[in-house]
Coordinates of C-alpha atoms in Angstrom, one line a residue:
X23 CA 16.7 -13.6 -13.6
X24 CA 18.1 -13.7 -10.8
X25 CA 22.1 -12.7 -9.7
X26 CA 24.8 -14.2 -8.0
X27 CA 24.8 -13.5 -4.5
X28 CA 21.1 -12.9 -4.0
X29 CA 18.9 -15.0 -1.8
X30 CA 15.8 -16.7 -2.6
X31 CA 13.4 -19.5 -1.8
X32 CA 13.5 -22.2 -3.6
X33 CA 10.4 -24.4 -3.0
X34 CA 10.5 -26.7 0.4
X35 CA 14.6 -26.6 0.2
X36 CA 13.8 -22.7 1.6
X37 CA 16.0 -20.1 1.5
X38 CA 19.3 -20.6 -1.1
X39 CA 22.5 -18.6 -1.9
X40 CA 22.6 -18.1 -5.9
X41 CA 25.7 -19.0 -6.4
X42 CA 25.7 -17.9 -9.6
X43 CA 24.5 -18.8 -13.4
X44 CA 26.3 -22.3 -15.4
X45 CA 25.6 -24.6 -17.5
X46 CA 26.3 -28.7 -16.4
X47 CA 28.3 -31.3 -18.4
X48 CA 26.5 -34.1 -18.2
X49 CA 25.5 -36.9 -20.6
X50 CA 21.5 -36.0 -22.3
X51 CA 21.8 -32.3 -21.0
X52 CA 22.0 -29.7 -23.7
X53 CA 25.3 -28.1 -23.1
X54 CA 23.7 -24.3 -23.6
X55 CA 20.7 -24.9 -21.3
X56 CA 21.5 -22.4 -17.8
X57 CA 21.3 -23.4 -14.7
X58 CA 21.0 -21.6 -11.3
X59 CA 23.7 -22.8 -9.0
X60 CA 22.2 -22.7 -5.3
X61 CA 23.5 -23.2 -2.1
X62 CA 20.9 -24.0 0.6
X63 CA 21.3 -22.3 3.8
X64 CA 19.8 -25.0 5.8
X65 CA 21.2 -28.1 4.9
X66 CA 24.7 -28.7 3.1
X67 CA 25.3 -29.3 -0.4
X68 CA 24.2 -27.4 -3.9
X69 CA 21.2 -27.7 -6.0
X70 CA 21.0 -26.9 -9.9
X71 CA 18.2 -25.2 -11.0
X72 CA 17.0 -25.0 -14.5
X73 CA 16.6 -21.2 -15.5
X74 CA 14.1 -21.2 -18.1
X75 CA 11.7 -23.8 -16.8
X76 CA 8.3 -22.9 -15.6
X77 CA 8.3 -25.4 -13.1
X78 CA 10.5 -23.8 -11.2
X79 CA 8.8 -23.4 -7.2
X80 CA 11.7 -20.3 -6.8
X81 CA 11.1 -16.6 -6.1
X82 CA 12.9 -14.0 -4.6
X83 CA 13.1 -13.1 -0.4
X84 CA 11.1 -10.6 0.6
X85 CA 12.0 -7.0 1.3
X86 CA 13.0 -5.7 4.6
X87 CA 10.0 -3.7 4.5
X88 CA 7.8 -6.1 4.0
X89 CA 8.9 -8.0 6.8
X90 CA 8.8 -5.3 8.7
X91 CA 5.2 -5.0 8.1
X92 CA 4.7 -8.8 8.2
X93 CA 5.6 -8.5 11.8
X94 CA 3.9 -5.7 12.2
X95 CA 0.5 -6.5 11.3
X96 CA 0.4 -10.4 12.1
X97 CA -2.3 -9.9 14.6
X98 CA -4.3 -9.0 11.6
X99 CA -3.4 -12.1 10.2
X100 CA -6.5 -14.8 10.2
X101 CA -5.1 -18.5 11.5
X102 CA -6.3 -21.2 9.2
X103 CA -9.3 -22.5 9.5
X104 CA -9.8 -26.2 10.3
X105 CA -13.3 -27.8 8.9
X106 CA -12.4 -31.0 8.7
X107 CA -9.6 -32.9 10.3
X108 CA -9.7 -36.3 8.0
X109 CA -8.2 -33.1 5.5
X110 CA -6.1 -31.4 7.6
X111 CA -2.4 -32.7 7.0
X112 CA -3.5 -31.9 3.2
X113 CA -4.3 -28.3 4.4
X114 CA -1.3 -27.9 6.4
X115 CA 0.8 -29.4 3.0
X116 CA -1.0 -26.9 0.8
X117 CA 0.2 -24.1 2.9
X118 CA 3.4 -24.7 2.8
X119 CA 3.9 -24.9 -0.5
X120 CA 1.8 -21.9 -0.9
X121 CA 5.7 -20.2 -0.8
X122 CA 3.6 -17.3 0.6
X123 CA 5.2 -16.2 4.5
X124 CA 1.3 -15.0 5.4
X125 CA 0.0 -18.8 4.3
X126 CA 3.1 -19.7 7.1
X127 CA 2.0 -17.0 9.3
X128 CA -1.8 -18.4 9.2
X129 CA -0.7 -22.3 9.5
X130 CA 1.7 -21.6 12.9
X131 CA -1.1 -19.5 14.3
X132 CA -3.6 -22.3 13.4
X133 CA -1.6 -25.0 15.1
X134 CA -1.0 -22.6 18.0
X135 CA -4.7 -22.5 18.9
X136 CA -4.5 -26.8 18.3
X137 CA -1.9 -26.6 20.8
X138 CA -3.9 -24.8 23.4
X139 CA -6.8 -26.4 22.6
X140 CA -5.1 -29.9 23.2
X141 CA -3.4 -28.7 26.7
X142 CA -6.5 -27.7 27.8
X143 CA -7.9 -31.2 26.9
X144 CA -4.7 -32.8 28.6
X145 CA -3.8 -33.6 25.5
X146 CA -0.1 -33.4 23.4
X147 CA -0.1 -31.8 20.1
X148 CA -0.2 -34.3 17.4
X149 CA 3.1 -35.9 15.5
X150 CA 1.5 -34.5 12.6
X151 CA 1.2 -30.7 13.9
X152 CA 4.6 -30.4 15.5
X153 CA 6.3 -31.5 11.8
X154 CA 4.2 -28.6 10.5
X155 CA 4.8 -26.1 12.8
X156 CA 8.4 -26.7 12.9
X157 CA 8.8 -26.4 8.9
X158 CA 6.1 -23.3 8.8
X159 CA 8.7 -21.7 11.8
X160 CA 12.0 -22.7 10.2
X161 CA 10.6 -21.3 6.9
X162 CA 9.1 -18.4 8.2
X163 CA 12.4 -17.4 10.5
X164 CA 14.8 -18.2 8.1
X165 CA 12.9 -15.9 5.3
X166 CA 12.8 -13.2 8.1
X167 CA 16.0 -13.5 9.6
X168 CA 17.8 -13.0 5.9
X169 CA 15.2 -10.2 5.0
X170 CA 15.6 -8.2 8.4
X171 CA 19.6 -8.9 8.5
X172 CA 19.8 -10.6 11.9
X173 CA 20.2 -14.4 12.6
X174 CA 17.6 -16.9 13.0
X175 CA 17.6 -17.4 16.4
X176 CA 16.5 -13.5 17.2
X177 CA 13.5 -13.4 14.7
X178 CA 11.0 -14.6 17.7
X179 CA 12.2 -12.3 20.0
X180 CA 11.8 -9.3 17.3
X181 CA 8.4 -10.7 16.6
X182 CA 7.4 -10.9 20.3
X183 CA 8.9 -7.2 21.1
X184 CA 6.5 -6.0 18.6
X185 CA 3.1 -7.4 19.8

């Protein structure tokens, strides 16, 4: 379970405040069933999430020492690996809601080397590859920014400082 005042990511929303532990009064919902009370840092308003359901996409940050590490050993990190670009947008959607910040890691590098790859070409990065990397980013940052302690805004430069 987790406490009031913790952070966590819940699913695509990203990274929430738990706000704390209640139960909702509402018409068809059992008035003992819990529910987290979350407050998502990234957009306004509060979600209620179901405590004891399995389907719930929620798990904690991660540790400052695993981001630390993250950062430290992303050059070891593979990019994904595009066979087959009638699939891609699929890829790119499993990836992120993989939850996992090396899956983001591997899908910003991957459109990274797109991006080059285009330029090169005279080409723009697709529609389709900037929504991705700008989710994979925002997810990515925001976990590292609450993890590491600084704001969001810093987390490239940290990254960069260390490669």
């Amino acid at each position: 379970m987790y406490r009031e005042g913790e952070y966590v990511v819940y699913g695509l929303t990203g990274i929430c405040l738990v706000e704390g532990i209640t139960t909702l009064d509402m018409k068809g919902i059992p008035s003992d069933r819990e529910y987290y009370s979350l407050i998502p840092l990234n957009q306004g308003g509060k979600i209620y999430s179901q405590v004891d359901s399995a389907h719930n996409k929620m798990r904690p940050v991660i540790s400052r020492s695993e981001a630390e590490l993250l950062i430290k050993e992303m050059d070891k990190v593979e990019p994904l690996k595009i066979t087959n670009d009638k699939i891609i947008e699929e890829l790119y959607k499993s990836c992120m809601k993989s939850y996992d910040v090396k899956e983001w890691v591997r899908l910003i590098k991957c459109i990274y080397l797109r991006k080059c790859k285009r330029i090169e070409s005279g080409k723009k990065l697709t529609e389709s590859d900037q929504k991705y990397m700008r989710m994979a980013e925002d997810a990515l940052y925001s976990e590292l920014a609450i993890a590491l302690g600084v704001e969001k805004d810093k987390v490239l430069e940290i990254i960069l400082a260390n490669h």
